[in-house]
Tab-separated table of C-alpha atoms in Angstrom:
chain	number	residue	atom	x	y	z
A	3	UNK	CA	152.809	168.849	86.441
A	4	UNK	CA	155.176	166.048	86.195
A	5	UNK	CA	157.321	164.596	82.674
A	6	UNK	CA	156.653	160.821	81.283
A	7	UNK	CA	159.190	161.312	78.987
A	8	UNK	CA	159.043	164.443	77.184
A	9	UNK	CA	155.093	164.752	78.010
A	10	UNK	CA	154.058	167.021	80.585
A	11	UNK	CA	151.040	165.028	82.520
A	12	UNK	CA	149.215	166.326	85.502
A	13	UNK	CA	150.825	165.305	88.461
A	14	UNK	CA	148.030	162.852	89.395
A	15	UNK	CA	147.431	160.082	87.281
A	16	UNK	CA	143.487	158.297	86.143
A	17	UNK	CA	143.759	154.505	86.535
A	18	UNK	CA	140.873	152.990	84.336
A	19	UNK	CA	140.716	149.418	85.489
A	20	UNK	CA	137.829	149.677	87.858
A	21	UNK	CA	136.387	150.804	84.938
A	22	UNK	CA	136.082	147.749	83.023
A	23	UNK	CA	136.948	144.525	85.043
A	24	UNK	CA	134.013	142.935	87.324
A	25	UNK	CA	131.939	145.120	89.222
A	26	UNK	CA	132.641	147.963	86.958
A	27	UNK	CA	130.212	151.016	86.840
A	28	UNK	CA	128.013	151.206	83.819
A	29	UNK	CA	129.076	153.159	80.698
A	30	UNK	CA	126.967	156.574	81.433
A	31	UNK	CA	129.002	156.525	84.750
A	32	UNK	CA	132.221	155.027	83.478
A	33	UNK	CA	132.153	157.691	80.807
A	34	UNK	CA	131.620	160.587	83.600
A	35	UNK	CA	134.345	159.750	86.043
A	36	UNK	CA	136.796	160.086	83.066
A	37	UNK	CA	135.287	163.357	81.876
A	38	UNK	CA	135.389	164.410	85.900
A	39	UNK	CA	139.249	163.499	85.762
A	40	UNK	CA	140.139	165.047	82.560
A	41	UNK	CA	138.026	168.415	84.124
A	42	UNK	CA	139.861	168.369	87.242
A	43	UNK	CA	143.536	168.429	85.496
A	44	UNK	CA	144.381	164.839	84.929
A	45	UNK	CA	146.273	164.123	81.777
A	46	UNK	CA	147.152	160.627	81.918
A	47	UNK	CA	144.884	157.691	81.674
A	48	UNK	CA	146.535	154.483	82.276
A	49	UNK	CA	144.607	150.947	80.972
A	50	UNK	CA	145.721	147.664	79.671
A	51	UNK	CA	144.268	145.360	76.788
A	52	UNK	CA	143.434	142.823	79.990
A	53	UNK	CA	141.524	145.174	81.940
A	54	UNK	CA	137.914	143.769	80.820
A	55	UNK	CA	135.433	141.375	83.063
A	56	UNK	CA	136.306	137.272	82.688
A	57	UNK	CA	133.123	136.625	82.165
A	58	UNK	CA	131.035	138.364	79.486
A	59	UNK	CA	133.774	140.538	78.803
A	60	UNK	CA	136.800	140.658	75.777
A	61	UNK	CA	140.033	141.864	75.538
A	62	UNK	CA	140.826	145.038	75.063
A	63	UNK	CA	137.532	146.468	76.404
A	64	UNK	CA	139.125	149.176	78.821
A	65	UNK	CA	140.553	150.219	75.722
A	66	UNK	CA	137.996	151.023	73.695
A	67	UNK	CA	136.115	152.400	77.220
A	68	UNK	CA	138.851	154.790	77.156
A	69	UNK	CA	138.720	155.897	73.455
A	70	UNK	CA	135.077	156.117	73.537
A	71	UNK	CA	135.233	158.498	76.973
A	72	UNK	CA	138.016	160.513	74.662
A	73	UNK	CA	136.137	160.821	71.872
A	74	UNK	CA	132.757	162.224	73.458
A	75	UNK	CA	134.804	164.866	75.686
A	76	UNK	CA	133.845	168.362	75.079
A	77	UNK	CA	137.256	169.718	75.996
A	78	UNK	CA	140.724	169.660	74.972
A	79	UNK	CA	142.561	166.107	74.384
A	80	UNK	CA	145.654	166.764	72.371
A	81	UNK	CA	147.386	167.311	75.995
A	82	UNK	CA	146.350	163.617	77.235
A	83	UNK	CA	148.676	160.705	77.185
A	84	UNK	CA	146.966	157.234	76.905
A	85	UNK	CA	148.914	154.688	78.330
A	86	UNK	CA	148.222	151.097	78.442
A	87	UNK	CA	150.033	147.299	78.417
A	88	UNK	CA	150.193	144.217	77.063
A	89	UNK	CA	151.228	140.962	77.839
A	90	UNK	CA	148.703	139.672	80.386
A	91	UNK	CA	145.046	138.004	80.230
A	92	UNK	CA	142.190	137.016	82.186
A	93	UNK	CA	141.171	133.502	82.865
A	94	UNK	CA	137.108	132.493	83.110
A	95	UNK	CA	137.497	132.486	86.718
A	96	UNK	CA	138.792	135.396	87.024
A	97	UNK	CA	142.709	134.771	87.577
A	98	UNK	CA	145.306	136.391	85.432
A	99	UNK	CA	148.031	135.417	83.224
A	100	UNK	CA	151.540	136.117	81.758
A	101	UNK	CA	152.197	135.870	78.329
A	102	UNK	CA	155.672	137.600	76.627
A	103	UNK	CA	155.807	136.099	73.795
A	104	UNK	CA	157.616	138.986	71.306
A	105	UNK	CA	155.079	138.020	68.391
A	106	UNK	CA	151.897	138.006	70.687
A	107	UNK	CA	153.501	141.161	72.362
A	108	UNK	CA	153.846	142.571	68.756
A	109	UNK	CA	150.290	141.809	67.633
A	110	UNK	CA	148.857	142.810	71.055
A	111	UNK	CA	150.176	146.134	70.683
A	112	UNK	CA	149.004	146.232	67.148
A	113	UNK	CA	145.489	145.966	68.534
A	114	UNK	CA	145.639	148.294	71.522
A	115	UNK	CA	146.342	150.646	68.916
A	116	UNK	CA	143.337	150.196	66.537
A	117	UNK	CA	140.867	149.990	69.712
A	118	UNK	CA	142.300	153.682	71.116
A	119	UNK	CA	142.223	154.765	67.202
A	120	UNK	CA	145.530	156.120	67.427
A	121	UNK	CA	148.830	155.778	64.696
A	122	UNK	CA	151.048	155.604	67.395
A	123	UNK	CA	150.560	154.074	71.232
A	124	UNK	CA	151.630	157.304	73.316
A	125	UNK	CA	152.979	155.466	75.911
A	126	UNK	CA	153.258	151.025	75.869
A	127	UNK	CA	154.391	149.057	78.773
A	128	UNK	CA	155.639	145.288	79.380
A	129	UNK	CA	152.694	144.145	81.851
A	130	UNK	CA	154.770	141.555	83.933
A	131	UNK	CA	157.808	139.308	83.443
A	132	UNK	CA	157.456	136.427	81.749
A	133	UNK	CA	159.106	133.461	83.400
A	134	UNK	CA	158.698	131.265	80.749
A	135	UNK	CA	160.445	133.491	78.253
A	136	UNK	CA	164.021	135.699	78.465
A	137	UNK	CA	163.244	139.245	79.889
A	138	UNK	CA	165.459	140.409	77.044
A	139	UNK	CA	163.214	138.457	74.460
A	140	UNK	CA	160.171	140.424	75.676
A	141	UNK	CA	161.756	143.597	75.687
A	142	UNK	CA	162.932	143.250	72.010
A	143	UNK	CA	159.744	143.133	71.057
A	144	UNK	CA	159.014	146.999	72.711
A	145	UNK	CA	162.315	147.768	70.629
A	146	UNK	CA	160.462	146.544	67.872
A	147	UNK	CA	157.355	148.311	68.260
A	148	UNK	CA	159.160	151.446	68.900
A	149	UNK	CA	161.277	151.129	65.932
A	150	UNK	CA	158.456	150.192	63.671
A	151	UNK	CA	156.243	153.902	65.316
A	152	UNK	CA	153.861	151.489	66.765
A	153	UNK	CA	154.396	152.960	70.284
A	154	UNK	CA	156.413	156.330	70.696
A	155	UNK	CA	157.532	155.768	74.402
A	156	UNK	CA	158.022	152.473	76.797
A	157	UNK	CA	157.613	151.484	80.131
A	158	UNK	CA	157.745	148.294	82.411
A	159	UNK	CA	155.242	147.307	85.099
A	160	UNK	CA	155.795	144.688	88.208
A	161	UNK	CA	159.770	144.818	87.740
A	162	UNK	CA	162.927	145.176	90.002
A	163	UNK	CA	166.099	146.970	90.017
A	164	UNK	CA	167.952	144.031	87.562
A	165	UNK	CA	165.063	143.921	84.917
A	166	UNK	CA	165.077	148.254	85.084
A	167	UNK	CA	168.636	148.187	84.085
A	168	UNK	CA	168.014	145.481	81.812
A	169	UNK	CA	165.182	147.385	80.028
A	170	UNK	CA	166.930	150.780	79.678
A	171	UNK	CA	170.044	148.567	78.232
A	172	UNK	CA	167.752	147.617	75.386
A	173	UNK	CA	165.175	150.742	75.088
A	174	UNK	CA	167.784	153.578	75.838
A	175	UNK	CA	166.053	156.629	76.405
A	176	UNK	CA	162.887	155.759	75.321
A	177	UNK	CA	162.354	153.360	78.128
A	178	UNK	CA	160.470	156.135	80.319
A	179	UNK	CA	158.107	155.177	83.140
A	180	UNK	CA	158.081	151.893	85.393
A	181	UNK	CA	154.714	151.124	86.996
A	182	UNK	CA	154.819	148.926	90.177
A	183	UNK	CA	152.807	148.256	92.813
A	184	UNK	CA	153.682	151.166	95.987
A	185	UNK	CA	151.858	152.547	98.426
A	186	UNK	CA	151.530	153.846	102.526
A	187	UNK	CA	151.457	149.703	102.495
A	188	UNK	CA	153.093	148.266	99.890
A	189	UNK	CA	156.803	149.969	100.067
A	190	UNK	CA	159.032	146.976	98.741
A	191	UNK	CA	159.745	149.136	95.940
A	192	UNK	CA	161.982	151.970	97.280
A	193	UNK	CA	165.095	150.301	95.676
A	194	UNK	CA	162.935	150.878	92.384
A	195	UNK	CA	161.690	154.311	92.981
A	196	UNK	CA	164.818	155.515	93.699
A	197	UNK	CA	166.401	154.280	90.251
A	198	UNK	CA	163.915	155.672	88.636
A	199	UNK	CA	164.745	159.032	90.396
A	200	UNK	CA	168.555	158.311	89.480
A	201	UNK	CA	167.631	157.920	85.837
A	202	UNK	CA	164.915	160.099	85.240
A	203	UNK	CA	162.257	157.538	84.541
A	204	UNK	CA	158.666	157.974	85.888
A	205	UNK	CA	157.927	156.266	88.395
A	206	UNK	CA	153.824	155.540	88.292
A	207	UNK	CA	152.461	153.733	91.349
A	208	UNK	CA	149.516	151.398	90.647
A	209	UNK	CA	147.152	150.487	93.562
A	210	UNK	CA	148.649	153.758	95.822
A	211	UNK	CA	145.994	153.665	98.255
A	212	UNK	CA	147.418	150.341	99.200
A	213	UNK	CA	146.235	150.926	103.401
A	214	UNK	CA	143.736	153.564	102.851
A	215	UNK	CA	141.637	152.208	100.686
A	216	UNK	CA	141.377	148.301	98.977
A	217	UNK	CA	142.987	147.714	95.352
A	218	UNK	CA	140.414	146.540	92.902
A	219	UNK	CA	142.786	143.454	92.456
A	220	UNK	CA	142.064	142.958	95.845
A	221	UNK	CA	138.959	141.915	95.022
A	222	UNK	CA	137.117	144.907	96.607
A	223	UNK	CA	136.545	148.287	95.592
A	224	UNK	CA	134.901	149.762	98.956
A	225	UNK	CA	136.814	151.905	101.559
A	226	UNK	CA	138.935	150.048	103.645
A	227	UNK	CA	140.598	151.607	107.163
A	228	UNK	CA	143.770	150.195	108.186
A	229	UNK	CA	144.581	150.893	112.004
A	230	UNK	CA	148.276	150.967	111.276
A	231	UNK	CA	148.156	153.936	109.174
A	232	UNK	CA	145.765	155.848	111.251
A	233	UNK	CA	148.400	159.242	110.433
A	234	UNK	CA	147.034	159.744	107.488
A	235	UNK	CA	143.667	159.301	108.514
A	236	UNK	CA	144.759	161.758	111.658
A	237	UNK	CA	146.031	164.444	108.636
A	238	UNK	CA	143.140	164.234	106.948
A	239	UNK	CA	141.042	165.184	109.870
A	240	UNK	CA	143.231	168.163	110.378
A	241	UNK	CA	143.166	169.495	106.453
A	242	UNK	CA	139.511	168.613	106.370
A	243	UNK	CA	140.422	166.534	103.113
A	244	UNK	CA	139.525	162.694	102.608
A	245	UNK	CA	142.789	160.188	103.477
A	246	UNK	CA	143.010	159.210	100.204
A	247	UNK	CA	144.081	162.594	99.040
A	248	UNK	CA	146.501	162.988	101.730
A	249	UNK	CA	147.865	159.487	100.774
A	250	UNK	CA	148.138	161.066	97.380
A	251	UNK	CA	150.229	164.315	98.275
A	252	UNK	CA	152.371	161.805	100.680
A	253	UNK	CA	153.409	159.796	97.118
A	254	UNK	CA	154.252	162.762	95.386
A	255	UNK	CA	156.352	164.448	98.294
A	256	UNK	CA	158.451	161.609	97.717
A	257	UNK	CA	159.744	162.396	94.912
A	258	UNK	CA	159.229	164.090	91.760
A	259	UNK	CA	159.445	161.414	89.472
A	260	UNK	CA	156.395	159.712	90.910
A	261	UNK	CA	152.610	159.967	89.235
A	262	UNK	CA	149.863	157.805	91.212
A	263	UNK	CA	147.528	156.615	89.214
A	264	UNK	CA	144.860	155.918	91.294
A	265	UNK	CA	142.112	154.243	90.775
A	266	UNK	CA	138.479	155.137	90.129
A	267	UNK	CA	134.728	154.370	89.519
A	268	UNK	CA	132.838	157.406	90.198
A	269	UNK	CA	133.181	161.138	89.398
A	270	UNK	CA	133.665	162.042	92.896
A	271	UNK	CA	136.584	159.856	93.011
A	272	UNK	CA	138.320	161.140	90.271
A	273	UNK	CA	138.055	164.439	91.457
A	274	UNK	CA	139.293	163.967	94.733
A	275	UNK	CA	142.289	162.016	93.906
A	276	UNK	CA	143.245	164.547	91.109
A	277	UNK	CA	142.711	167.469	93.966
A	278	UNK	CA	145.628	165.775	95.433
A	279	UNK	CA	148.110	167.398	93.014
A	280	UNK	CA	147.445	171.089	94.743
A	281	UNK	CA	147.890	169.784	98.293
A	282	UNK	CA	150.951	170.407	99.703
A	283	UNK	CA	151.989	168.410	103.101
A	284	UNK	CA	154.350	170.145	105.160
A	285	UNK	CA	157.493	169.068	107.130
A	286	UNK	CA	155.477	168.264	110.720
A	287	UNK	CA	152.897	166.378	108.560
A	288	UNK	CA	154.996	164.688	106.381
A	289	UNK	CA	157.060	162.914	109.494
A	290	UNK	CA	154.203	162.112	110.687
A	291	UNK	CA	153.541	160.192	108.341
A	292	UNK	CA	156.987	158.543	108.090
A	293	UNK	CA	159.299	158.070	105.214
């Protein structure tokens, strides 16, 4: 287990976006691979009210994916913590955008809210910086919602060390979790990672199989070998386990303020990335695989 906030969550994380943006699964399936997650010990479920398909698609779709998955689950949900994010959107063509706006931010949230059928957002997080409008402006606005019991806890997505600092100036203690991209890859954001370890703020990596396996923003959802980090593909071998799960034990040996949230589409998926949470890398193994 690992603490967003004062929530215990399983230490590995269910990231719904391939759920609902293009070249998701259908419904039956989508449905499934959350029940397989929730099954296999996963407690947090992280979406956003832009994670739906550009075309054909609306916001806030992942959302109501999610509460619909929820709400035909045979087994116990009071221990789950939904988390999701506003203050991004889709374009026709697929792009993305950036919107903090504090009213749109306020009403956004608002929404998220009635699609998951919940009083209070368990955990809401700032998408991405605005550039067109003061961090501090954007950030009001999750004061706002937290003040008004929109949103019990806050978080920050795609930020740095200045805009961390910045965000627990205004939030306090209930700023809890920052969610940036970090993987065997992607590892520009160790100065982050270890802030959030110096203030106690989870630290949830999106896209952590960054050089095992594609991110969906990529543009690609299918396995993806990189020769450069052929270690963890080499540890795998060894523990008889797939490289993804091995990537997934690396994250959390480095510290224990992180929780992956890994992507998934299938039940298999979810399983095996949850799984990852009872493997335990030892010292030979994890230099190896370098820091």
């Amino acid at each position: 287990m690992r603490y967003v906030g004062d929530v215990a969550v399983g230490a590995v994380g269910l990231g719904a976006m391939p759920l609902s943006i293009e070249g998701h699964p259908d419904e039956a399936r989508a449905v499934a691979t959350v029940h397989a997650a929730l099954d296999a010990g996963v407690t947090l479920i992280d979406t956003a009210d832009s994670y739906h398909a550009p075309a054909g698609g609306a916001p806030g779709d992942g959302e109501l994916l999610v509460a619909r998955a929820l709400a035909a689950y045979g087994g116990a949900r009071d221990r789950v913590l939904v988390a999701t994010k506003g203050g991004r959107g889709r374009t026709s063509d697929g792009g993305w955008t950036v919107d903090g706006d504090p009213a749109r931010l306020r009403r956004a949230a608002q929404a998220s809210a009635r699609r998951l059928g919940v009083e209070a957002i368990g955990l809401y997080q700032l998408h991405k910086p605005d550039p067109a409008v003061p961090y501090a402006e954007s950030l009001g606005a999750l004061r706002d919602l937290l003040d008004a019991g929109t949103v019990r806890m806050a978080g920050v997505s795609n930020v740095d060390v200045a805009q961390i600092r910045l965000a627990r100036e205004i939030l306090g203690d209930r700023l809890v979790s920052v969610q940036n991209r970090w993987s065997p890859a992607v590892r520009d954001s160790e100065p982050e990672l270890r802030l959030c370890a110096e203030l106690g703020l989870a630290f949830l990596p999106w896209s952590p199989l960054g050089g095992i396996s594609r991110s969906s923003l990529d543009g690609a959802s299918a396995q993806a070998a990189d020769p450069r980090f052929g270690a963890f593909h080499r540890v795998a071998r060894e523990r008889g386990v797939s490289p993804q799960r091995v990537a997934l034990a690396w994250a959390l040996a480095r510290s224990p303020v992180v929780v992956p949230i890994p992507g998934a589409s299938r039940p298999e998926t979810a399983r095996d990335s949850a799984a990852a949470a009872e493997l335990a890398l030892d010292g030979r193994e994890l230099e190896l695989l370098g820091p």
